[in-house]
Tab-separated table of C-alpha atoms in Angstrom:
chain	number	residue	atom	x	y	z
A	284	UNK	CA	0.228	23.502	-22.550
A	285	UNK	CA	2.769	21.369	-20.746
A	286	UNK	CA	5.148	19.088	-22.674
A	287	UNK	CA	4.217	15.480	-23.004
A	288	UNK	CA	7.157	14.968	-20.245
A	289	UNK	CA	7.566	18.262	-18.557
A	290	UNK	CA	8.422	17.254	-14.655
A	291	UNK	CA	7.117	21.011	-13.809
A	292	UNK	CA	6.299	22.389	-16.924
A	293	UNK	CA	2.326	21.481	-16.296
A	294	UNK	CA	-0.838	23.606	-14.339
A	295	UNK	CA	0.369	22.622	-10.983
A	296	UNK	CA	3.971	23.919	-11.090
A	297	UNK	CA	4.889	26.090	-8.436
A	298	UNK	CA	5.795	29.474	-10.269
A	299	UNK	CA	2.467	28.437	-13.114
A	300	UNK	CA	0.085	28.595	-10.002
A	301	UNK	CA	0.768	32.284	-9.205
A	302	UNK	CA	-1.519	32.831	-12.327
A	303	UNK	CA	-4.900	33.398	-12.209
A	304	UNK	CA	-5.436	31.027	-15.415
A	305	UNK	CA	-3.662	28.259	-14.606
A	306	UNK	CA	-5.573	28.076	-11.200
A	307	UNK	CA	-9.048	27.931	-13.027
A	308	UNK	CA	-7.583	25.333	-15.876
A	309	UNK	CA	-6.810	22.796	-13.310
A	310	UNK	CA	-10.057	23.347	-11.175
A	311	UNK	CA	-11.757	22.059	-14.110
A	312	UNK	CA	-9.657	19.253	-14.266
A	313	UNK	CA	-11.345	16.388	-12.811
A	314	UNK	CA	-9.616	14.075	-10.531
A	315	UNK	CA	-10.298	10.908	-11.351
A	316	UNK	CA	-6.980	10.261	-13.381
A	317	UNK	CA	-4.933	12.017	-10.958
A	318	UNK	CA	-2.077	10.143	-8.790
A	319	UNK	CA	1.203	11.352	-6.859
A	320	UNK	CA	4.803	9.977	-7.906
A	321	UNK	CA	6.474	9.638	-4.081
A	322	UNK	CA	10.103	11.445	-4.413
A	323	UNK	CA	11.808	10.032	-1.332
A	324	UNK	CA	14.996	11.379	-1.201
A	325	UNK	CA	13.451	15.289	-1.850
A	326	UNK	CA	11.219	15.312	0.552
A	327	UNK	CA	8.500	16.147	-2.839
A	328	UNK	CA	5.507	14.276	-4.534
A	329	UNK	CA	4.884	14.810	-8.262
A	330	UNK	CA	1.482	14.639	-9.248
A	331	UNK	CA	0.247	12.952	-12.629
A	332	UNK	CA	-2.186	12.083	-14.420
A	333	UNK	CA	-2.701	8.405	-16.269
A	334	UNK	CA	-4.706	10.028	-19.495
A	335	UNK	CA	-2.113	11.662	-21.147
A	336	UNK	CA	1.134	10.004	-19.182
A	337	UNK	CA	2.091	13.979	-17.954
A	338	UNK	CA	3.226	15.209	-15.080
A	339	UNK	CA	1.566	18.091	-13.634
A	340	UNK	CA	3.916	18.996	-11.506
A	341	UNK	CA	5.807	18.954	-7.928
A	342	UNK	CA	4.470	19.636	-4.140
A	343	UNK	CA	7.779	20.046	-1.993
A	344	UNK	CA	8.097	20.345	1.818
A	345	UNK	CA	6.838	16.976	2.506
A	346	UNK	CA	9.763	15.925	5.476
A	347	UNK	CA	10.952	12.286	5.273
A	348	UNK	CA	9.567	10.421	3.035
A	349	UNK	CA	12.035	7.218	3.316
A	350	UNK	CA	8.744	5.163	3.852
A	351	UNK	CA	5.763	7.538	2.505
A	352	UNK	CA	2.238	6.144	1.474
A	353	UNK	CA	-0.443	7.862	0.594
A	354	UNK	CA	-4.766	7.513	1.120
A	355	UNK	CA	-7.248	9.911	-0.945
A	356	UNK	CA	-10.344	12.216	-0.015
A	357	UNK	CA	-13.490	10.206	-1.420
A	358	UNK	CA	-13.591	12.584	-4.048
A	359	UNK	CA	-9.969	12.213	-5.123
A	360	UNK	CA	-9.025	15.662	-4.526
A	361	UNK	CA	-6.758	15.624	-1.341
A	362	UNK	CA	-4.134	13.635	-1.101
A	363	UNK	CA	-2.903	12.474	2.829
A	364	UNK	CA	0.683	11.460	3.008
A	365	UNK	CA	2.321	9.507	5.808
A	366	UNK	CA	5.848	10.518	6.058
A	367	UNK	CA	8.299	8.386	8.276
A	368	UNK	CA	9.050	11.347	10.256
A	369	UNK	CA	5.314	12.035	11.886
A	370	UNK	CA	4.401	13.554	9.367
A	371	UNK	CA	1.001	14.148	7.973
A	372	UNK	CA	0.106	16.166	4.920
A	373	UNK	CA	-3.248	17.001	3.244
A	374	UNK	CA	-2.259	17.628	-0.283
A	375	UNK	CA	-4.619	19.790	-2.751
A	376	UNK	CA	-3.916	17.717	-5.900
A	377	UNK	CA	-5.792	20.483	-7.668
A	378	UNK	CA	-3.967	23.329	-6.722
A	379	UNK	CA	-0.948	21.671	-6.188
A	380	UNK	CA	-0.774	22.825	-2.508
A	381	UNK	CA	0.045	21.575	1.290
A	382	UNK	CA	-3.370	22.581	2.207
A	383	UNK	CA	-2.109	21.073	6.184
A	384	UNK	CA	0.349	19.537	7.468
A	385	UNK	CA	0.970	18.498	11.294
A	386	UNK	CA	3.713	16.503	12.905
A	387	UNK	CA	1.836	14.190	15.255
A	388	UNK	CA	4.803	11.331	16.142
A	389	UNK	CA	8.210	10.519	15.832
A	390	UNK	CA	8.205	7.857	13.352
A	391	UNK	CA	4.899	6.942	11.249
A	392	UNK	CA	4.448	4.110	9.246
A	393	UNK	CA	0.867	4.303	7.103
A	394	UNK	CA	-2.289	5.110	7.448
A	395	UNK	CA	-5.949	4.742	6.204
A	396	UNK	CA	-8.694	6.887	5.548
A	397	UNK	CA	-12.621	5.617	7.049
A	398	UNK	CA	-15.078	4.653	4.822
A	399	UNK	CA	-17.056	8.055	5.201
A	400	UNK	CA	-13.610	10.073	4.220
A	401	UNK	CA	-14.182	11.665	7.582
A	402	UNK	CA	-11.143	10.421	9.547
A	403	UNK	CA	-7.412	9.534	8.526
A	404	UNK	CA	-5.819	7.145	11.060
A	405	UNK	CA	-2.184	6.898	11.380
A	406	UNK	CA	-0.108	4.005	11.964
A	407	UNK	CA	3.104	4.783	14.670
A	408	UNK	CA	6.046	3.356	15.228
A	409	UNK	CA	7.099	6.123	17.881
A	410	UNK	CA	5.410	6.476	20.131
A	411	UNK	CA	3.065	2.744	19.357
A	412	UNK	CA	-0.121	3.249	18.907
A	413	UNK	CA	-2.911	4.757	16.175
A	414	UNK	CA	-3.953	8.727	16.159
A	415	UNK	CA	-6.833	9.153	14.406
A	416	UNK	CA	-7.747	12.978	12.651
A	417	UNK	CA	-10.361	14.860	10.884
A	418	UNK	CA	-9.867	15.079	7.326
A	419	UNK	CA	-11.165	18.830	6.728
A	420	UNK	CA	-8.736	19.981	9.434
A	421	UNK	CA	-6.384	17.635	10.256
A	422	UNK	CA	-7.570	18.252	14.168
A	423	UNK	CA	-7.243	15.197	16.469
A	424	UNK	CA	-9.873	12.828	17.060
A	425	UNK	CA	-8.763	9.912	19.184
A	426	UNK	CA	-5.497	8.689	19.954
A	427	UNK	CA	-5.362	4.554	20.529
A	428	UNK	CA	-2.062	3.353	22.533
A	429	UNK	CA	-0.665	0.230	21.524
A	430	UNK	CA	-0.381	-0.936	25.150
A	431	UNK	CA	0.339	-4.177	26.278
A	432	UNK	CA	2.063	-6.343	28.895
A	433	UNK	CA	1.839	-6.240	32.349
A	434	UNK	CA	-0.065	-2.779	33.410
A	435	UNK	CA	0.154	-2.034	29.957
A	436	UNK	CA	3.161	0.084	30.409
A	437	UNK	CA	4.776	-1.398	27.064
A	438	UNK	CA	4.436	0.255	23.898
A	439	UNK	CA	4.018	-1.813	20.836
A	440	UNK	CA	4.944	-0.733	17.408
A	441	UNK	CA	1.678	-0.312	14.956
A	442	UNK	CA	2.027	-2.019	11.621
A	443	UNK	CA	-0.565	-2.830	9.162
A	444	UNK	CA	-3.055	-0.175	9.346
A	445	UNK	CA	-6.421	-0.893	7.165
A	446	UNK	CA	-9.451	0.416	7.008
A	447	UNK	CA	-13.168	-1.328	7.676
A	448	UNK	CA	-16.597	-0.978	6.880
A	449	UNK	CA	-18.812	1.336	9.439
A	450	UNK	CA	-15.572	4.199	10.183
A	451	UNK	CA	-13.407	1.150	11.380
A	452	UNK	CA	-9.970	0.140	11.290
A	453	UNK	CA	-7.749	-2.826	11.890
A	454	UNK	CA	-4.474	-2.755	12.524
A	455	UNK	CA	-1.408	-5.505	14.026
A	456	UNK	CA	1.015	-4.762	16.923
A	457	UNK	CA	4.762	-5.893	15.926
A	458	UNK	CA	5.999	-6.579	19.301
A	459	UNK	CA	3.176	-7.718	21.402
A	460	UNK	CA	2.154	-10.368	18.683
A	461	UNK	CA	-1.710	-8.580	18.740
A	462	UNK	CA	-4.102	-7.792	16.067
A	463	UNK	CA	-6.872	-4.945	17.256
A	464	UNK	CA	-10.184	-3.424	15.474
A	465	UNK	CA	-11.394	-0.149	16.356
A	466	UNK	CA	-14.457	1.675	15.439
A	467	UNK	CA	-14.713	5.514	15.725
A	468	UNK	CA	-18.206	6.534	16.545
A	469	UNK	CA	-18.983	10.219	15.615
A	470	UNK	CA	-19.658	10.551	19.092
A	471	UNK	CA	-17.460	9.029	21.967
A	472	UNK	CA	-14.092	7.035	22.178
A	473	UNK	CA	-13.054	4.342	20.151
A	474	UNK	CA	-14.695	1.013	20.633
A	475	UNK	CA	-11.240	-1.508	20.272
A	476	UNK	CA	-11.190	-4.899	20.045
A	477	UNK	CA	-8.277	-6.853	20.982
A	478	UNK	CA	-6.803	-10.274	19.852
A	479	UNK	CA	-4.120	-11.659	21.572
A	480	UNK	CA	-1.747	-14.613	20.042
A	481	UNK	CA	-2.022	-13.665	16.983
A	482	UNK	CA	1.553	-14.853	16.039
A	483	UNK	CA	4.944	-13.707	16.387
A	484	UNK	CA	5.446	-10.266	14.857
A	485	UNK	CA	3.010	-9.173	12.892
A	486	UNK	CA	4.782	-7.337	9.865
A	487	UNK	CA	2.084	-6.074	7.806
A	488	UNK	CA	-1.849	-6.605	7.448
A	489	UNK	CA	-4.427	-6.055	4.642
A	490	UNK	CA	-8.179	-6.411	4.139
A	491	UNK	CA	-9.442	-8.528	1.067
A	492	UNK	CA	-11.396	-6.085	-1.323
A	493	UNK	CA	-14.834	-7.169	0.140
A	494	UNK	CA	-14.129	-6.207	3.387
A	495	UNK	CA	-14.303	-9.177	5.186
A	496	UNK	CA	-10.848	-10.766	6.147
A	497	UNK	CA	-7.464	-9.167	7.515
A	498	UNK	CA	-5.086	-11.143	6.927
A	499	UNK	CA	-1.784	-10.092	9.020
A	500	UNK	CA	1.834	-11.461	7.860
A	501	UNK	CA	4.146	-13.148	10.496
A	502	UNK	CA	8.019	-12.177	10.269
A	503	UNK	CA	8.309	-14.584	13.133
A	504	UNK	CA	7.026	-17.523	12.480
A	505	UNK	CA	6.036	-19.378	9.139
A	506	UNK	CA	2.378	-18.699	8.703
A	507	UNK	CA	-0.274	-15.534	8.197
A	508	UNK	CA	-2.947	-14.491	11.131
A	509	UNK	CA	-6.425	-14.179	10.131
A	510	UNK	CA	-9.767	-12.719	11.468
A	511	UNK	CA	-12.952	-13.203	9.602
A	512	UNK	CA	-14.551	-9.974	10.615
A	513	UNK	CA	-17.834	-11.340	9.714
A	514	UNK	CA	-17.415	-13.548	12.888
A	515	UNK	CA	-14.910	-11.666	14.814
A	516	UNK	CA	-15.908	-13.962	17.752
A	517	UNK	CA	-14.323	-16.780	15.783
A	518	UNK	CA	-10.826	-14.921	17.190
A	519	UNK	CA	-7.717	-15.168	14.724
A	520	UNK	CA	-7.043	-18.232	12.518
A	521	UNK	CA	-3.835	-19.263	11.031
A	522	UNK	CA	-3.399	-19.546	7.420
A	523	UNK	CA	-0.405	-21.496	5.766
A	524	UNK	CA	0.974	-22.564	9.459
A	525	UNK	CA	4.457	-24.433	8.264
A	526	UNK	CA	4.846	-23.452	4.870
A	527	UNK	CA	8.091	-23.065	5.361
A	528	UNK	CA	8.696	-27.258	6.213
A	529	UNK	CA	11.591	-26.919	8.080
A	530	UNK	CA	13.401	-25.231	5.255
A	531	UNK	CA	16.424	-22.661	6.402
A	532	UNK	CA	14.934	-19.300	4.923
A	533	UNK	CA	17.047	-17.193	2.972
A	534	UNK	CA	18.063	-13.668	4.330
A	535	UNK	CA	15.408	-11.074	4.258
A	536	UNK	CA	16.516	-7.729	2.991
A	537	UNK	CA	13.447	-5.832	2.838
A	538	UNK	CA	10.082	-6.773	3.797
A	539	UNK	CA	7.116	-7.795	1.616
A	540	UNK	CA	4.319	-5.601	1.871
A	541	UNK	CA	1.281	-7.544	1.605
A	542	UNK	CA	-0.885	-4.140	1.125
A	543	UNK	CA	-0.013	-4.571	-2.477
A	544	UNK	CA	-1.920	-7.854	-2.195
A	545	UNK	CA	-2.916	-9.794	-5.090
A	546	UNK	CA	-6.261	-11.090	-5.382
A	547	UNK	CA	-7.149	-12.628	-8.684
A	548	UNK	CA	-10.492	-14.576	-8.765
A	549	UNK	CA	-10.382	-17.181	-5.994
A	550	UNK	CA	-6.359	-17.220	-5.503
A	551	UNK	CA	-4.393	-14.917	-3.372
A	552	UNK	CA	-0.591	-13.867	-4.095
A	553	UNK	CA	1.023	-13.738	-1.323
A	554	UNK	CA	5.155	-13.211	-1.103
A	555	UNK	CA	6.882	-16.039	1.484
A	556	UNK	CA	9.260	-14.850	4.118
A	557	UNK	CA	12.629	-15.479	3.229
A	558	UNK	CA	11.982	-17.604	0.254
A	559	UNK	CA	12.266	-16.721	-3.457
A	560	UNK	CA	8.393	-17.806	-4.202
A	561	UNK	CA	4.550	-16.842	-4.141
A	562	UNK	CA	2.661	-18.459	-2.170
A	563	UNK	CA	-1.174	-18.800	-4.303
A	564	UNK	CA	-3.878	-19.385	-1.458
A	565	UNK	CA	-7.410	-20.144	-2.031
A	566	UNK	CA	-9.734	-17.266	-0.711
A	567	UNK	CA	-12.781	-19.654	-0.200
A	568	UNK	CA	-10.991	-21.296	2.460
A	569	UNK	CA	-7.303	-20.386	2.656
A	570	UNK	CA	-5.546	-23.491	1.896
A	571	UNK	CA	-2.208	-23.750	-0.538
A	572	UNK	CA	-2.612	-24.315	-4.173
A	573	UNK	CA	0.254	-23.974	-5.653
A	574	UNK	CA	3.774	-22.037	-5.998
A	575	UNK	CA	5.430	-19.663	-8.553
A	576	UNK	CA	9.308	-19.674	-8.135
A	577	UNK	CA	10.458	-15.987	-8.754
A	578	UNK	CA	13.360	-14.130	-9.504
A	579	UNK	CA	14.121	-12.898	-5.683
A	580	UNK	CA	12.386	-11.987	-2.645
A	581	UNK	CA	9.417	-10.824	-3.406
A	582	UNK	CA	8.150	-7.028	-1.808
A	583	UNK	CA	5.147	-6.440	-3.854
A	584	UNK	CA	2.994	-8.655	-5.447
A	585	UNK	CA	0.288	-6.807	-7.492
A	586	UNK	CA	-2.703	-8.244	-9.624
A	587	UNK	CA	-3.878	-6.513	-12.576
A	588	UNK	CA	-7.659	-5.401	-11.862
A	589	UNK	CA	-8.889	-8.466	-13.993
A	590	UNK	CA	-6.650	-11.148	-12.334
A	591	UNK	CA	-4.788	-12.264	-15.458
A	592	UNK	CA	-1.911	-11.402	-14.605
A	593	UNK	CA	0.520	-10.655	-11.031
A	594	UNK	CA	3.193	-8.422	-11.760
A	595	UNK	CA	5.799	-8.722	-8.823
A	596	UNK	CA	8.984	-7.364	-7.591
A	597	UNK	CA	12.094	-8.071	-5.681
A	598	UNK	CA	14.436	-7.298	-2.547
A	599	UNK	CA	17.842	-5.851	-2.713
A	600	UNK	CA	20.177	-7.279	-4.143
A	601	UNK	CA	17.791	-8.176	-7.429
A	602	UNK	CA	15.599	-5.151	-7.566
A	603	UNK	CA	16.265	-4.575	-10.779
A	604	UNK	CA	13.529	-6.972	-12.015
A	605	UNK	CA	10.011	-7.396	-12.495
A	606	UNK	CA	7.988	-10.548	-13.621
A	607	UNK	CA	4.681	-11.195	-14.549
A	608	UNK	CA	3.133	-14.351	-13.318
A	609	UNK	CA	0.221	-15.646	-15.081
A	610	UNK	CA	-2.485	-16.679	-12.862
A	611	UNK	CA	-4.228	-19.590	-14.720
A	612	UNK	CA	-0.687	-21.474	-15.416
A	613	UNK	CA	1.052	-20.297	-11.905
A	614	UNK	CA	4.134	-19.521	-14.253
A	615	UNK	CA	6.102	-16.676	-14.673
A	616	UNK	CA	4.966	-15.275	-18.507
A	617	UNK	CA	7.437	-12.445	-18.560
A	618	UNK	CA	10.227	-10.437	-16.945
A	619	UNK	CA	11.936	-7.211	-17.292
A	620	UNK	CA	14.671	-5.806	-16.329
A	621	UNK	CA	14.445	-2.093	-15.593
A	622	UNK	CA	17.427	-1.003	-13.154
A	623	UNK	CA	18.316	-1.372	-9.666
A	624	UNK	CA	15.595	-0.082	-7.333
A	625	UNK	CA	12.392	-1.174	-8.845
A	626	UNK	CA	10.231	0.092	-5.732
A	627	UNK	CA	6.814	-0.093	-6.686
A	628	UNK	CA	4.141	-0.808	-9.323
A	629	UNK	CA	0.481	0.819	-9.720
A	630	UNK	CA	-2.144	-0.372	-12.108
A	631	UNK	CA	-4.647	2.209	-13.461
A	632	UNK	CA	-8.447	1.301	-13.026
A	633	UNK	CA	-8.982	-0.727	-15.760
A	634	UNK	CA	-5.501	-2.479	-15.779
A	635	UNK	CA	-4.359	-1.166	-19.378
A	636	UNK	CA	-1.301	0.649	-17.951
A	637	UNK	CA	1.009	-0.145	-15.095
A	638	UNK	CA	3.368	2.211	-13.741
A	639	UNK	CA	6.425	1.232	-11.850
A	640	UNK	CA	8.969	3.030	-10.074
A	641	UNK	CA	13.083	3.020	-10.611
A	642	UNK	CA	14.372	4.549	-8.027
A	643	UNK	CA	18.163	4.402	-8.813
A	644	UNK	CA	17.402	5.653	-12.246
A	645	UNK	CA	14.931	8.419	-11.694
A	646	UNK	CA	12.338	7.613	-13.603
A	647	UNK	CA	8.642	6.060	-13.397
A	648	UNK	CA	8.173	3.584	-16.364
A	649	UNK	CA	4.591	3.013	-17.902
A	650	UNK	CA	3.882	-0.471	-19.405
A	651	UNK	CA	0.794	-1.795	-21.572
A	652	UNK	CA	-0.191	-4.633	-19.598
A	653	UNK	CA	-1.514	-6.532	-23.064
A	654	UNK	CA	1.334	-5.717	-25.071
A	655	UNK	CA	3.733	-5.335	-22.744
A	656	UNK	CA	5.188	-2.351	-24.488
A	657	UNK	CA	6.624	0.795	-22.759
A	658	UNK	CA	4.126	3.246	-23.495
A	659	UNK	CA	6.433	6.168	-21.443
A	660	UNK	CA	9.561	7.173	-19.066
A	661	UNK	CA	8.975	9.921	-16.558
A	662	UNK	CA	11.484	11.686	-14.400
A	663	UNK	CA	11.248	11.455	-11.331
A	664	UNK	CA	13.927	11.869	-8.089
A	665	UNK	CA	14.398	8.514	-6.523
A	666	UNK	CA	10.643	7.648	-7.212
A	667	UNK	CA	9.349	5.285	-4.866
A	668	UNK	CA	5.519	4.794	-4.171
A	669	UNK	CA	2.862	5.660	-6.634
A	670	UNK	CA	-0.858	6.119	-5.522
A	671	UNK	CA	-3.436	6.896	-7.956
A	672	UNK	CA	-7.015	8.581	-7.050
A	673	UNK	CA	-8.806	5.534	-7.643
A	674	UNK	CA	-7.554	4.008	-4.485
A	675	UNK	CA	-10.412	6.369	-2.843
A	676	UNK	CA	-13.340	4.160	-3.922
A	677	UNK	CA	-11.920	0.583	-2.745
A	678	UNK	CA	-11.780	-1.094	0.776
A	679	UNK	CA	-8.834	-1.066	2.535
A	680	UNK	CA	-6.344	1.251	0.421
């Protein structure tokens, strides 16, 4: 068996899979534990699984990876990574194979898998727009151009990317300030839908876990873009317009991603632009309700599945931190500090374990979320995202 800590001692290592036995051992394994460790600067994802804290070992070949996330086949097998180079590979998670990989752009920047698991869409910088695939194959579907201005002969950059009920997706244009749904019928070209004035650059988007808003972040402008898609004729609605009150923001050195959205009960977690705070929004009917200072510039703000507890973390230069924020108080219950490049954090199901990524010391930490004990330190090379299977059976991830 592998060791407890083994980076490629496990079933999946490369040379271990030339056996006959080790490829039936990790067919039975189930998948529903499973989860890749991103390993940016190799160009490599480890896989692992949350039972036992292992790794099972390494899938290389994987291009750039400088901005890699990852969506999962409905039945958690295949893994499809979005690397920033074009990139797209179908992982066997099993087998611990590229099962297909194509380069279909210059510069990719997410993607989403429909509801069906029939179609992975990816997000694209270069050239703007969304190509959309077949899962089995990887063949091309539909390509969507992110045209806009006069004769359309502008190219917008695609940010964003989420997926819908009924094989849809919505997804924001950075430069031309749009957000636009498309369905993919299983016959015919895309249906899109487009909403202009949406705001000034769009940085990000996500859908809230029912399915019913997108809520699209604003680098431009203080304020979030929303579209009830309920009552998409209601166009886009701004949420928060102002909360920055005039204040001069602070410099922004990365980006929040609001796809690690925190939803806890009727509050949203959402990190401000250029301010060292969460903003906590009420779902029912988006207004303000309070504040958490934080350490830094928030990137990720991530509630445990029950919505006790946000755990958050920070921008360069205080990335070395993560705090908790309790949701009932709105006050920061806990903080560690785990070394420079804390890039990411990943909850298991049920919220007992959080994993979170140090990229400057090469290693995933594991956490109990009650005790707040580390429970494990993986190995890693310059870890940055980590995507577990479960992500398969919930909207918009």
């Amino acid at each position: 068996m592998a060791s407890r800590r083994g980076v490629l001692g496990g079933l999946l290592a490369a040379g271990a899979l030339a056996g006959g036995d080790a490829r039936a051992l990790a067919a039975e394994r189930g998948t529903g534990d499973l989860g890749i460790v991103v390993e940016r600067a190799s160009g490599s994802v480890q896989v692992v699984e949350t039972t036992g804290r292992t790794s099972l070992g390494r899938i290389a070949g994987l291009g750039d990876l400088s901005h890699a996330s990852a969506v999962f086949s409905r039945d958690g097998r295949h893994a499809f990574v979005f690397g920033r180079d074009g990139g797209l590979s179908k992982l066997d998670l099993l087998r611990g194979v590229v099962a297909k990989r194509v380069v279909q752009a210059g510069n990719s920047i997410g993607g989403a898998i429909s509801d069906d698991g029939r179609l992975v869409a990816v997000g694209n910088y270069e050239p703007g727009g969304v190509r959309v695939f077949d899962t089995e194959a990887l063949a091309p579907v539909a390509d969507i151009p992110a045209a806009y201005g006069p004769g359309g002969t502008a190219r917008s950059k695609v940010v964003g990317l989420a997926d819908l009920p009924g094989r849809g997706f919505a997804f924001s244009l950075f430069d031309a300030g749009e957000i636009w749904i498309a369905a993919v019928p299983p016959d015919g070209p895309p249906e899109v839908r487009r909403f202009r004035d949406a705001g000034r650059q769009p940085y990000d988007g996500f859908v809230t876990p029912d399915g019913r808003h997108y809520i699209a972040g604003l680098f431009g402008e203080d304020g979030l873009a929303r579209i009830d898609l309920w009552r998409p004729e209601l166009g886009v609605r701004r949420v928060l317009q102002g909360y920055g009150r005039g204040e001069e923001p602070l410099p922004v050195f990365k980006m929040p991603h609001l796809r690690g959205w925190a939803v806890a009960g009727e509050l949203v977690f959402l990190p401000a632009i250029g301010r060292h705070e969460l903003l906590a929004v009420d779902r029912r009917d988006w207004t303000e309700r309070g504040r958490v200072p934080t350490h830094g510039q928030p990137v990720f703000a991530v509630a445990r599945p029950d919505g006790r507890q946000v755990w958050v973390n920070f921008a360069h230069p205080r990335n070395d931190v993560v705090q908790v924020v309790d949701t009932q108080s709105l006050q920061v219950a806990h903080a560690f500090t785990l070394g420079r490049g804390v890039m990411h954090l990943e909850f298991t199901p049920r919220g007992e374990q959080v994993w979170i990524s140090v990229r400057d010391s090469n290693r995933v930490e594991v956490f109990d979320t009650r005790s707040l004990a580390r429970l494990d330190s993986l190995p890693a090379e310059s870890p940055s995202g980590i995507f577990l299977t479960a992500r398969a059976q919930r909207i918009g991830f």
